[in-house]
């Protein structure tokens, strides 16, 4: 059973803190990704709070800690770089199809043009970590049923895109950056 998304995504409040008055564009996401890769000396794909601040060129303060926590939904103290970059990219000015294609590509590491159900669930976590796991499972099962796929089959981008277009209001994070958050970031 698919419900409507409730309220704005908490990550939206973090974006003005992270990027100030800049627009969140795909090029900025690419630059950030490369910065994170450069400073990941452990090469484990995890982002600590220190590296988070370093990559954004921001001081360690409560505002940055709150921004970090907006993306650290599971309160692990570190962010999965792939999930973070995909999550951030979801709020760019790019078209929904392009954002989805980017997320899909990040999980289609072997460039087979398909992802597994497990990778699909990880993609859902990356695009909306605030979606309850039961709801993610429901979406994944619905996609597979819609395309009459066996549970162990891999899903193609076009199959995912068709589903997301049809159920966009249920699956795509929504919200607006509050004026207070934008003003705080500009200060």
N, CA, C and O atoms as a DFTB+ gen file, in Angstrom:
748 C
 N C O
     1  1       0.848      -1.177       0.000
     2  2       0.000       0.000       0.000
     3  2       0.890       1.235       0.000
     4  3       1.772       1.377       0.847
     5  1       0.657       2.107      -0.936
     6  2       1.502       3.281      -1.094
     7  2       0.840       4.506      -0.496
     8  3      -0.297       4.839      -0.827
     9  1       1.562       5.169       0.384
    10  2       1.041       6.392       0.998
    11  2       1.673       7.615       0.380
    12  3       2.695       7.515      -0.298
    13  1       1.086       8.749       0.604
    14  2       1.655      10.007       0.127
    15  2       2.787      10.420       1.045
    16  3       2.744      10.171       2.250
    17  1       3.794      11.046       0.477
    18  2       4.910      11.555       1.283
    19  2       4.380      12.613       2.238
    20  3       3.498      13.396       1.885
    21  1       4.922      12.631       3.445
    22  2       4.487      13.590       4.455
    23  2       5.582      14.602       4.713
    24  3       6.690      14.230       5.102
    25  1       5.294      15.859       4.506
    26  2       6.206      16.935       4.864
    27  2       7.486      16.987       4.054
    28  3       7.795      16.083       3.277
    29  1       8.222      18.072       4.256
    30  2       9.480      18.232       3.524
    31  2      10.568      17.305       4.064
    32  3      10.528      16.886       5.221
    33  1      11.501      17.007       3.241
    34  2      12.631      16.164       3.592
    35  2      13.591      16.993       4.456
    36  3      13.958      18.100       4.062
    37  1      14.005      16.486       5.622
    38  2      14.901      17.235       6.509
    39  2      16.234      17.629       5.865
    40  3      16.876      18.582       6.308
    41  1      16.652      16.909       4.829
    42  2      17.909      17.250       4.158
    43  2      17.831      18.607       3.478
    44  3      18.854      19.258       3.264
    45  1      16.608      19.039       3.134
    46  2      16.451      20.348       2.486
    47  2      16.943      21.487       3.357
    48  3      17.503      22.459       2.849
    49  1      16.743      21.381       4.658
    50  2      17.191      22.427       5.577
    51  2      18.713      22.482       5.643
    52  3      19.285      23.528       5.952
    53  1      19.369      21.362       5.356
    54  2      20.824      21.294       5.430
    55  2      21.502      21.905       4.206
    56  3      22.621      22.406       4.311
    57  1      20.857      21.872       3.072
    58  2      21.495      22.295       1.827
    59  2      21.981      23.748       1.862
    60  3      23.121      23.996       1.470
    61  1      21.177      24.721       2.310
    62  2      21.697      26.100       2.357
    63  2      22.892      26.242       3.307
    64  3      23.780      27.060       3.066
    65  1      22.917      25.462       4.367
    66  2      24.052      25.493       5.296
    67  2      25.311      25.005       4.580
    68  3      26.395      25.553       4.782
    69  1      25.169      23.992       3.759
    70  2      26.305      23.379       3.083
    71  2      26.839      24.203       1.923
    72  3      28.052      24.312       1.742
    73  1      25.945      24.779       1.143
    74  2      26.397      25.443      -0.085
    75  2      26.158      26.944      -0.106
    76  3      26.489      27.608      -1.088
    77  1      25.590      27.486       0.962
    78  2      25.371      28.929       1.025
    79  2      24.420      29.383      -0.061
    80  3      23.373      28.772      -0.277
    81  1      24.777      30.443      -0.735
    82  2      23.917      31.021      -1.760
    83  2      24.041      30.378      -3.128
    84  3      23.357      30.788      -4.065
    85  1      24.910      29.369      -3.263
    86  2      25.083      28.710      -4.558
    87  2      23.856      27.882      -4.904
    88  3      23.094      27.464      -4.033
    89  1      23.690      27.659      -6.195
    90  2      22.635      26.749      -6.647
    91  2      23.204      25.341      -6.657
    92  3      24.356      25.122      -7.032
    93  1      22.387      24.402      -6.241
    94  2      22.801      23.007      -6.233
    95  2      22.611      22.447      -7.644
    96  3      21.498      22.123      -8.060
    97  1      23.720      22.344      -8.361
    98  2      23.699      21.884      -9.749
    99  2      24.529      20.614      -9.871
   100  3      25.377      20.341      -9.021
   101  1      24.292      19.844     -10.915
   102  2      25.063      18.610     -11.103
   103  2      26.580      18.826     -11.092
   104  3      27.306      17.976     -10.576
   105  1      27.078      19.935     -11.645
   106  2      28.520      20.192     -11.632
   107  2      29.055      20.334     -10.214
   108  3      30.153      19.867      -9.913
   109  1      28.288      20.973      -9.347
   110  2      28.695      21.112      -7.953
   111  2      28.738      19.742      -7.271
   112  3      29.639      19.476      -6.476
   113  1      27.787      18.887      -7.572
   114  2      27.767      17.528      -7.023
   115  2      29.024      16.777      -7.461
   116  3      29.657      16.093      -6.658
   117  1      29.378      16.909      -8.734
   118  2      30.565      16.244      -9.268
   119  2      31.826      16.743      -8.552
   120  3      32.684      15.945      -8.175
   121  1      31.937      18.067      -8.364
   122  2      33.088      18.641      -7.663
   123  2      33.171      18.114      -6.232
   124  3      34.245      17.741      -5.760
   125  1      32.033      18.088      -5.552
   126  2      32.005      17.590      -4.173
   127  2      32.421      16.118      -4.116
   128  3      33.191      15.715      -3.244
   129  1      31.912      15.336      -5.041
   130  2      32.261      13.921      -5.074
   131  2      33.772      13.754      -5.190
   132  3      34.363      12.954      -4.466
   133  1      34.403      14.505      -6.098
   134  2      35.854      14.406      -6.288
   135  2      36.615      14.867      -5.048
   136  3      37.647      14.293      -4.702
   137  1      36.108      15.900      -4.380
   138  2      36.735      16.347      -3.122
   139  2      36.681      15.252      -2.073
   140  3      37.673      14.985      -1.396
   141  1      35.526      14.617      -1.938
   142  2      35.384      13.549      -0.953
   143  2      36.304      12.375      -1.278
   144  3      36.918      11.800      -0.380
   145  1      36.401      12.021      -2.547
   146  2      37.274      10.910      -2.939
   147  2      38.726      11.258      -2.615
   148  3      39.470      10.408      -2.124
   149  1      39.134      12.495      -2.884
   150  2      40.509      12.928      -2.604
   151  2      40.856      12.852      -1.119
   152  3      41.979      12.491      -0.767
   153  1      39.917      13.184      -0.252
   154  2      40.225      13.212       1.177
   155  2      39.908      11.893       1.890
   156  3      40.129      11.775       3.095
   157  1      39.398      10.912       1.164
   158  2      39.087       9.603       1.738
   159  2      40.360       8.764       1.782
   160  3      40.559       7.885       0.943
   161  1      41.220       9.037       2.761
   162  2      42.508       8.340       2.835
   163  2      42.352       6.865       3.193
   164  3      43.229       6.061       2.877
   165  1      41.262       6.499       3.841
   166  2      41.017       5.090       4.172
   167  2      40.465       4.327       2.969
   168  3      40.457       3.096       2.960
   169  1      40.007       5.060       1.959
   170  2      39.442       4.463       0.743
   171  2      38.328       3.464       1.068
   172  3      38.244       2.387       0.478
   173  1      37.464       3.857       2.037
   174  2      36.376       2.973       2.440
   175  2      35.003       3.492       2.013
   176  3      33.985       2.848       2.268
   177  1      34.978       4.657       1.363
   178  2      33.711       5.198       0.885
   179  2      32.841       5.781       1.975
   180  3      31.652       6.020       1.760
   181  1      33.420       6.016       3.153
   182  2      32.665       6.595       4.262
   183  2      33.150       8.015       4.525
   184  3      34.335       8.316       4.383
   185  1      32.228       8.872       4.905
   186  2      32.523      10.277       5.143
   187  2      32.328      10.588       6.620
   188  3      31.218      10.491       7.144
   189  1      33.412      10.960       7.284
   190  2      33.326      11.358       8.690
   191  2      32.855      12.815       8.761
   192  3      32.837      13.523       7.755
   193  1      32.477      13.244       9.960
   194  2      32.079      14.638      10.146
   195  2      33.230      15.576       9.802
   196  3      33.018      16.613       9.173
   197  1      34.458      15.219      10.214
   198  2      35.629      16.055       9.905
   199  2      35.793      16.230       8.394
   200  3      35.991      17.346       7.912
   201  1      35.711      15.120       7.650
   202  2      35.861      15.197       6.190
   203  2      34.679      15.904       5.531
   204  3      34.833      16.554       4.497
   205  1      33.521      15.777       6.125
   206  2      32.322      16.464       5.655
   207  2      32.570      17.980       5.694
   208  3      32.340      18.681       4.708
   209  1      33.036      18.467       6.833
   210  2      33.326      19.899       6.979
   211  2      34.445      20.325       6.044
   212  3      34.364      21.377       5.408
   213  1      35.495      19.505       5.959
   214  2      36.634      19.810       5.101
   215  2      36.220      19.930       3.633
   216  3      36.620      20.873       2.950
   217  1      35.430      18.987       3.156
   218  2      35.009      18.991       1.747
   219  2      34.167      20.218       1.413
   220  3      34.259      20.752       0.308
   221  1      33.355      20.663       2.353
   222  2      32.523      21.845       2.112
   223  2      33.237      23.140       2.481
   224  3      32.715      24.229       2.240
   225  1      34.437      23.024       3.070
   226  2      35.196      24.210       3.458
   227  2      34.500      24.998       4.563
   228  3      34.522      26.228       4.570
   229  1      33.885      24.278       5.489
   230  2      33.108      24.905       6.565
   231  2      33.714      24.545       7.919
   232  3      34.350      23.501       8.062
   233  1      33.514      25.409       8.908
   234  2      34.028      25.119      10.247
   235  2      33.181      24.058      10.961
   236  3      32.017      23.837      10.628
   237  1      33.796      23.422      11.939
   238  2      33.061      22.486      12.797
   239  2      32.202      23.320      13.728
   240  3      32.720      23.992      14.619
   241  1      30.901      23.283      13.528
   242  2      29.999      24.009      14.424
   243  2      28.663      23.258      14.491
   244  3      28.460      22.256      13.805
   245  1      27.772      23.760      15.324
   246  2      26.478      23.083      15.506
   247  2      25.667      23.037      14.224
   248  3      24.981      22.052      13.950
   249  1      25.746      24.105      13.440
   250  2      25.004      24.153      12.180
   251  2      25.466      23.041      11.231
   252  3      24.651      22.367      10.602
   253  1      26.773      22.865      11.142
   254  2      27.307      21.796      10.282
   255  2      26.984      20.419      10.872
   256  3      26.725      19.471      10.132
   257  1      27.000      20.315      12.186
   258  2      26.656      19.040      12.828
   259  2      25.198      18.683      12.495
   260  3      24.898      17.526      12.202
   261  1      24.307      19.660      12.539
   262  2      22.899      19.407      12.190
   263  2      22.764      19.022      10.718
   264  3      21.982      18.137      10.373
   265  1      23.528      19.689       9.853
   266  2      23.484      19.358       8.424
   267  2      23.960      17.925       8.208
   268  3      23.362      17.177       7.434
   269  1      25.036      17.548       8.893
   270  2      25.562      16.184       8.800
   271  2      24.505      15.180       9.260
   272  3      24.282      14.159       8.610
   273  1      23.867      15.477      10.372
   274  2      22.847      14.569      10.926
   275  2      21.637      14.425      10.003
   276  3      20.980      13.384      10.001
   277  1      21.343      15.455       9.226
   278  2      20.214      15.365       8.296
   279  2      20.451      14.258       7.266
   280  3      19.505      13.653       6.762
   281  1      21.727      14.002       6.959
   282  2      22.067      12.946       6.003
   283  2      22.436      11.636       6.707
   284  3      22.383      10.572       6.091
   285  1      22.810      11.702       7.989
   286  2      23.176      10.522       8.774
   287  2      21.934       9.999       9.489
   288  3      21.850      10.034      10.717
   289  1      20.985       9.522       8.718
   290  2      19.679       9.104       9.226
   291  2      19.803       7.977      10.247
   292  3      19.064       7.943      11.230
   293  1      20.734       7.059      10.017
   294  2      20.882       5.909      10.912
   295  2      21.785       6.222      12.102
   296  3      22.037       5.347      12.931
   297  1      22.274       7.457      12.196
   298  2      23.133       7.917      13.297
   299  2      24.356       7.018      13.481
   300  3      24.676       6.588      14.589
   301  1      25.023       6.750      12.364
   302  2      26.225       5.918      12.383
   303  2      27.484       6.746      12.657
   304  3      28.529       6.196      13.005
   305  1      27.381       8.058      12.502
   306  2      28.553       8.913      12.690
   307  2      29.388       9.039      11.430
   308  3      30.384       9.762      11.414
   309  1      28.993       8.345      10.381
   310  2      29.649       8.426       9.074
   311  2      28.576       8.300       7.996
   312  3      27.529       7.686       8.200
   313  1      28.868       8.894       6.854
   314  2      27.949       8.811       5.720
   315  2      28.539       7.898       4.667
   316  3      29.746       7.917       4.425
   317  1      27.693       7.102       4.041
   318  2      28.104       6.337       2.872
   319  2      28.202       7.340       1.732
   320  3      27.214       7.984       1.380
   321  1      29.402       7.474       1.150
   322  2      29.623       8.505       0.128
   323  2      28.644       8.381      -1.029
   324  3      28.085       9.384      -1.470
   325  1      28.429       7.184      -1.522
   326  2      27.526       6.999      -2.655
   327  2      26.109       7.443      -2.295
   328  3      25.463       8.155      -3.065
   329  1      25.628       7.020      -1.121
   330  2      24.285       7.425      -0.701
   331  2      24.196       8.934      -0.512
   332  3      23.208       9.556      -0.903
   333  1      25.224       9.520       0.084
   334  2      25.218      10.956       0.320
   335  2      25.176      11.732      -0.993
   336  3      24.368      12.648      -1.143
   337  1      26.030      11.378      -1.933
   338  2      26.092      12.088      -3.225
   339  2      24.779      11.924      -3.983
   340  3      24.272      12.890      -4.555
   341  1      24.228      10.727      -3.995
   342  2      22.939      10.513      -4.666
   343  2      21.860      11.326      -3.973
   344  3      21.058      11.988      -4.631
   345  1      21.838      11.281      -2.649
   346  2      20.836      12.036      -1.893
   347  2      20.926      13.522      -2.152
   348  3      19.908      14.190      -2.335
   349  1      22.136      14.041      -2.169
   350  2      22.337      15.463      -2.449
   351  2      21.912      15.796      -3.875
   352  3      21.298      16.834      -4.124
   353  1      22.244      14.906      -4.809
   354  2      21.912      15.158      -6.219
   355  2      20.407      15.205      -6.458
   356  3      19.942      15.813      -7.422
   357  1      19.653      14.562      -5.577
   358  2      18.205      14.517      -5.742
   359  2      17.584      15.905      -5.602
   360  3      16.443      16.119      -6.013
   361  1      18.336      16.855      -5.019
   362  2      17.820      18.205      -4.804
   363  2      18.432      19.225      -5.767
   364  3      18.332      20.431      -5.544
   365  1      19.063      18.740      -6.831
   366  2      19.603      19.649      -7.839
   367  2      18.480      20.134      -8.748
   368  3      17.333      19.699      -8.645
   369  1      18.845      21.039      -9.629
   370  2      17.881      21.574     -10.589
   371  2      17.702      20.655     -11.801
   372  3      16.936      20.972     -12.710
   373  1      18.402      19.523     -11.816
   374  2      18.298      18.590     -12.943
   375  2      16.895      17.995     -13.029
   376  3      16.146      17.995     -12.052
   377  1      16.554      17.491     -14.203
   378  2      15.263      16.825     -14.385
   379  2      15.228      15.537     -13.564
   380  3      16.264      14.912     -13.333
   381  1      14.044      15.149     -13.132
   382  2      13.879      13.947     -12.323
   383  2      14.476      12.728     -13.029
   384  3      15.129      11.902     -12.392
   385  1      14.257      12.614     -14.327
   386  2      14.784      11.477     -15.073
   387  2      16.308      11.428     -15.010
   388  3      16.891      10.352     -14.875
   389  1      16.959      12.595     -15.107
   390  2      18.422      12.641     -15.050
   391  2      18.939      12.274     -13.655
   392  3      19.954      11.590     -13.523
   393  1      18.233      12.733     -12.622
   394  2      18.630      12.393     -11.251
   395  2      18.494      10.890     -11.025
   396  3      19.359      10.263     -10.413
   397  1      17.410      10.329     -11.520
   398  2      17.179       8.894     -11.378
   399  2      18.225       8.103     -12.166
   400  3      18.723       7.083     -11.691
   401  1      18.552       8.571     -13.359
   402  2      19.564       7.900     -14.184
   403  2      20.924       7.901     -13.469
   404  3      21.643       6.902     -13.483
   405  1      21.266       9.035     -12.845
   406  2      22.520       9.136     -12.102
   407  2      22.530       8.139     -10.945
   408  3      23.515       7.427     -10.749
   409  1      21.447       8.084     -10.183
   410  2      21.364       7.149      -9.056
   411  2      21.471       5.706      -9.551
   412  3      22.176       4.890      -8.957
   413  1      20.777       5.404     -10.628
   414  2      20.803       4.060     -11.200
   415  2      22.232       3.700     -11.620
   416  3      22.712       2.602     -11.338
   417  1      22.896       4.628     -12.290
   418  2      24.262       4.399     -12.764
   419  2      25.216       4.128     -11.589
   420  3      26.126       3.307     -11.702
   421  1      25.002       4.822     -10.466
   422  2      25.871       4.640      -9.306
   423  2      25.742       3.231      -8.723
   424  3      26.685       2.739      -8.103
   425  1      24.601       2.577      -8.910
   426  2      24.430       1.214      -8.416
   427  2      24.660       0.162      -9.498
   428  3      24.817      -1.019      -9.187
   429  1      24.681       0.571     -10.743
   430  2      24.975      -0.345     -11.856
   431  2      26.482      -0.299     -12.109
   432  3      26.933       0.127     -13.172
   433  1      27.242      -0.740     -11.126
   434  2      28.702      -0.616     -11.174
   435  2      29.335      -1.362     -12.338
   436  3      30.366      -0.935     -12.858
   437  1      28.738      -2.460     -12.749
   438  2      29.292      -3.251     -13.851
   439  2      28.767      -2.790     -15.208
   440  3      29.079      -3.389     -16.237
   441  1      27.981      -1.740     -15.205
   442  2      27.412      -1.153     -16.425
   443  2      26.698      -2.189     -17.281
   444  3      26.898      -2.271     -18.493
   445  1      25.861      -2.973     -16.616
   446  2      25.077      -3.995     -17.309
   447  2      23.742      -3.455     -17.786
   448  3      23.046      -4.109     -18.562
   449  1      23.379      -2.259     -17.324
   450  2      22.092      -1.688     -17.700
   451  2      20.959      -2.166     -16.823
   452  3      19.792      -1.874     -17.083
   453  1      21.311      -2.914     -15.765
   454  2      20.315      -3.428     -14.827
   455  2      20.891      -3.383     -13.410
   456  3      22.105      -3.336     -13.212
   457  1      19.982      -3.397     -12.436
   458  2      20.390      -3.521     -11.042
   459  2      19.541      -4.605     -10.380
   460  3      18.435      -4.912     -10.827
   461  1      20.077      -5.168      -9.322
   462  2      19.354      -6.211      -8.589
   463  2      18.318      -5.563      -7.673
   464  3      18.303      -4.345      -7.493
   465  1      17.467      -6.385      -7.109
   466  2      16.464      -5.885      -6.172
   467  2      17.144      -5.283      -4.936
   468  3      16.695      -4.264      -4.411
   469  1      18.210      -5.908      -4.484
   470  2      18.973      -5.388      -3.340
   471  2      19.546      -4.001      -3.663
   472  3      19.500      -3.090      -2.837
   473  1      20.081      -3.860      -4.871
   474  2      20.622      -2.554      -5.284
   475  2      19.502      -1.527      -5.437
   476  3      19.694      -0.348      -5.139
   477  1      18.340      -1.972      -5.900
   478  2      17.183      -1.083      -6.009
   479  2      16.794      -0.545      -4.638
   480  3      16.506       0.643      -4.489
   481  1      16.786      -1.421      -3.641
   482  2      16.456      -0.988      -2.280
   483  2      17.495       0.001      -1.752
   484  3      17.144       0.957      -1.059
   485  1      18.760      -0.221      -2.072
   486  2      19.813       0.722      -1.669
   487  2      19.637       2.058      -2.380
   488  3      19.875       3.114      -1.794
   489  1      19.222       2.010      -3.642
   490  2      18.943       3.236      -4.394
   491  2      17.829       4.019      -3.703
   492  3      17.919       5.240      -3.578
   493  1      16.789       3.335      -3.257
   494  2      15.702       4.002      -2.536
   495  2      16.201       4.635      -1.240
   496  3      15.778       5.736      -0.888
   497  1      17.096       3.949      -0.530
   498  2      17.671       4.518       0.692
   499  2      18.446       5.783       0.347
   500  3      18.345       6.784       1.056
   501  1      19.211       5.746      -0.727
   502  2      20.017       6.902      -1.123
   503  2      19.145       8.092      -1.518
   504  3      19.442       9.229      -1.150
   505  1      18.085       7.840      -2.254
   506  2      17.247       8.950      -2.707
   507  2      16.352       9.474      -1.598
   508  3      16.033      10.663      -1.564
   509  1      15.942       8.586      -0.683
   510  2      15.087       9.024       0.421
   511  2      15.315       8.155       1.655
   512  3      14.575       7.200       1.893
   513  1      16.343       8.489       2.439
   514  2      16.628       7.672       3.624
   515  2      15.552       7.756       4.694
   516  3      15.540       6.950       5.625
   517  1      14.649       8.723       4.574
   518  2      13.576       8.867       5.557
   519  2      12.352       8.015       5.228
   520  3      11.410       7.945       6.017
   521  1      12.369       7.375       4.075
   522  2      11.265       6.482       3.724
   523  2      11.372       5.227       4.592
   524  3      12.437       4.611       4.647
   525  1      10.297       4.840       5.266
   526  2      10.359       3.637       6.108
   527  2      10.715       2.392       5.287
   528  3      10.265       2.254       4.149
   529  1      11.518       1.487       5.853
   530  2      11.937       0.279       5.134
   531  2      10.756      -0.514       4.557
   532  3      10.849      -1.058       3.457
   533  1       9.676      -0.575       5.288
   534  2       8.494      -1.309       4.808
   535  2       7.943      -0.682       3.524
   536  3       7.496      -1.382       2.616
   537  1       7.985       0.641       3.473
   538  2       7.515       1.351       2.283
   539  2       8.461       1.120       1.100
   540  3       8.015       0.950      -0.035
   541  1       9.785       1.115       1.378
   542  2      10.765       0.822       0.317
   543  2      10.515      -0.565      -0.259
   544  3      10.501      -0.754      -1.475
   545  1      10.316      -1.537       0.635
   546  2      10.046      -2.906       0.187
   547  2       8.781      -2.957      -0.663
   548  3       8.729      -3.653      -1.677
   549  1       7.769      -2.216      -0.240
   550  2       6.507      -2.179      -0.967
   551  2       6.708      -1.617      -2.385
   552  3       6.167      -2.148      -3.355
   553  1       7.490      -0.541      -2.488
   554  2       7.771       0.030      -3.813
   555  2       8.523      -0.973      -4.684
   556  3       8.179      -1.169      -5.850
   557  1       9.544      -1.605      -4.118
   558  2      10.327      -2.573      -4.892
   559  2       9.434      -3.718      -5.367
   560  3       9.494      -4.116      -6.530
   561  1       8.618      -4.240      -4.476
   562  2       7.714      -5.337      -4.862
   563  2       6.717      -4.894      -5.922
   564  3       6.381      -5.656      -6.829
   565  1       6.250      -3.663      -5.802
   566  2       5.294      -3.134      -6.772
   567  2       5.935      -2.993      -8.154
   568  3       5.301      -3.301      -9.164
   569  1       7.179      -2.532      -8.206
   570  2       7.896      -2.408      -9.491
   571  2       8.026      -3.789     -10.133
   572  3       7.760      -3.959     -11.323
   573  1       8.435      -4.764      -9.335
   574  2       8.612      -6.114      -9.872
   575  2       7.289      -6.693     -10.358
   576  3       7.239      -7.353     -11.396
   577  1       6.220      -6.445      -9.608
   578  2       4.905      -6.932     -10.025
   579  2       4.434      -6.221     -11.293
   580  3       3.876      -6.848     -12.194
   581  1       4.661      -4.915     -11.356
   582  2       4.250      -4.114     -12.512
   583  2       4.856      -4.654     -13.805
   584  3       4.219      -4.636     -14.858
   585  1       6.107      -5.138     -13.708
   586  2       6.813      -5.618     -14.898
   587  2       6.881      -7.144     -14.965
   588  3       7.599      -7.714     -15.786
   589  1       6.113      -7.791     -14.077
   590  2       6.041      -9.249     -14.064
   591  2       7.444      -9.880     -13.993
   592  3       7.763     -10.804     -14.741
   593  1       8.267      -9.360     -13.078
   594  2       9.636      -9.838     -12.933
   595  2       9.735     -10.840     -11.786
   596  3       9.059     -10.706     -10.766
   597  1      10.570     -11.822     -11.967
   598  2      10.878     -12.773     -10.899
   599  2      11.661     -12.014      -9.818
   600  3      12.448     -11.127     -10.151
   601  1      11.465     -12.340      -8.539
   602  2      12.153     -11.605      -7.464
   603  2      13.682     -11.583      -7.568
   604  3      14.326     -10.690      -7.018
   605  1      14.263     -12.557      -8.269
   606  2      15.718     -12.567      -8.427
   607  2      16.181     -11.948      -9.744
   608  3      17.374     -11.935     -10.044
   609  1      15.234     -11.439     -10.523
   610  2      15.580     -10.773     -11.782
   611  2      16.206      -9.418     -11.497
   612  3      16.083      -8.874     -10.399
   613  1      16.868      -8.894     -12.490
   614  2      17.431      -7.554     -12.399
   615  2      16.479      -6.603     -13.125
   616  3      15.791      -6.994     -14.068
   617  1      16.452      -5.377     -12.681
   618  2      15.529      -4.400     -13.253
   619  2      16.300      -3.411     -14.117
   620  3      17.394      -2.977     -13.756
   621  1      15.721      -3.061     -15.259
   622  2      16.342      -2.100     -16.173
   623  2      15.928      -0.677     -15.800
   624  3      14.912      -0.465     -15.137
   625  1      16.723       0.282     -16.234
   626  2      16.437       1.678     -15.920
   627  2      15.051       2.087     -16.398
   628  3      14.312       2.739     -15.659
   629  1      14.686       1.716     -17.619
   630  2      13.387       2.122     -18.166
   631  2      12.224       1.584     -17.335
   632  3      11.192       2.244     -17.215
   633  1      12.383       0.397     -16.762
   634  2      11.335      -0.163     -15.904
   635  2      11.197       0.656     -14.621
   636  3      10.088       0.926     -14.158
   637  1      12.336       1.045     -14.057
   638  2      12.309       1.890     -12.860
   639  2      11.728       3.261     -13.181
   640  3      10.903       3.784     -12.432
   641  1      12.158       3.833     -14.285
   642  2      11.676       5.161     -14.688
   643  2      10.161       5.154     -14.886
   644  3       9.474       6.076     -14.444
   645  1       9.644       4.135     -15.538
   646  2       8.197       4.048     -15.755
   647  2       7.466       4.051     -14.414
   648  3       6.462       4.746     -14.252
   649  1       7.963       3.284     -13.466
   650  2       7.329       3.217     -12.148
   651  2       7.400       4.572     -11.441
   652  3       6.397       5.053     -10.914
   653  1       8.581       5.182     -11.430
   654  2       8.750       6.455     -10.725
   655  2       7.881       7.541     -11.357
   656  3       7.319       8.373     -10.644
   657  1       7.768       7.543     -12.667
   658  2       6.881       8.533     -13.314
   659  2       5.433       8.337     -12.874
   660  3       4.711       9.305     -12.633
   661  1       5.023       7.088     -12.774
   662  2       3.638       6.799     -12.408
   663  2       3.354       7.087     -10.932
   664  3       2.247       7.492     -10.576
   665  1       4.356       6.878     -10.078
   666  2       4.153       7.026      -8.629
   667  2       5.052       8.107      -8.019
   668  3       5.451       8.017      -6.858
   669  1       5.359       9.119      -8.816
   670  2       6.292      10.167      -8.379
   671  2       5.880      10.811      -7.057
   672  3       6.730      11.058      -6.201
   673  1       4.597      11.085      -6.881
   674  2       4.138      11.734      -5.647
   675  2       4.360      10.864      -4.415
   676  3       4.374      11.371      -3.294
   677  1       4.531       9.581      -4.608
   678  2       4.703       8.651      -3.493
   679  2       6.169       8.366      -3.183
   680  3       6.499       7.906      -2.091
   681  1       7.046       8.642      -4.148
   682  2       8.419       8.154      -4.010
   683  2       9.486       9.235      -4.081
   684  3      10.584       9.042      -3.557
   685  1       9.202      10.346      -4.702
   686  2      10.206      11.401      -4.869
   687  2      10.161      12.356      -3.680
   688  3       9.101      12.892      -3.358
   689  1      11.322      12.575      -3.015
   690  2      11.352      13.525      -1.892
   691  2      10.882      14.906      -2.329
   692  3      11.225      15.380      -3.412
   693  1      10.109      15.530      -1.487
   694  2       9.554      16.848      -1.791
   695  2       9.868      17.814      -0.659
   696  3      10.280      17.401       0.425
   697  1       9.673      19.089      -0.912
   698  2       9.819      20.086       0.136
   699  2      10.473      21.336      -0.393
   700  3      10.863      21.413      -1.558
   701  1      10.586      22.300       0.472
   702  2      11.180      23.574       0.108
   703  2      12.184      23.968       1.173
   704  3      12.010      23.664       2.353
   705  1      13.217      24.636       0.753
   706  2      14.190      25.158       1.705
   707  2      13.533      26.368       2.370
   708  3      13.103      27.301       1.692
   709  1      13.462      26.344       3.693
   710  2      12.799      27.434       4.393
   711  2      13.596      28.728       4.264
   712  3      14.816      28.698       4.101
   713  1      12.910      29.854       4.337
   714  2      13.573      31.154       4.262
   715  2      14.558      31.302       5.416
   716  3      15.630      31.883       5.248
   717  1      14.198      30.777       6.591
   718  2      15.072      30.871       7.764
   719  2      16.386      30.123       7.514
   720  3      17.460      30.616       7.858
   721  1      16.294      28.935       6.914
   722  2      17.499      28.158       6.638
   723  2      18.360      28.854       5.579
   724  3      19.586      28.879       5.693
   725  1      17.727      29.409       4.564
   726  2      18.461      30.126       3.517
   727  2      19.139      31.369       4.098
   728  3      20.287      31.659       3.762
   729  1      18.435      32.107       4.972
   730  2      18.998      33.302       5.582
   731  2      20.162      32.942       6.509
   732  3      21.170      33.648       6.540
   733  1      20.027      31.854       7.260
   734  2      21.090      31.421       8.166
   735  2      22.342      31.037       7.382
   736  3      23.459      31.319       7.816
   737  1      22.159      30.399       6.237
   738  2      23.300      29.989       5.422
   739  2      24.000      31.199       4.809
   740  3      25.219      31.194       4.634
   741  1      23.236      32.224       4.486
   742  2      23.811      33.422       3.865
   743  2      24.579      34.256       4.874
   744  3      25.459      35.027       4.491
   745  1      24.260      34.116       6.175
   746  2      24.918      34.929       7.224
   747  2      26.344      34.511       7.463
   748  3      27.025      35.094       8.307
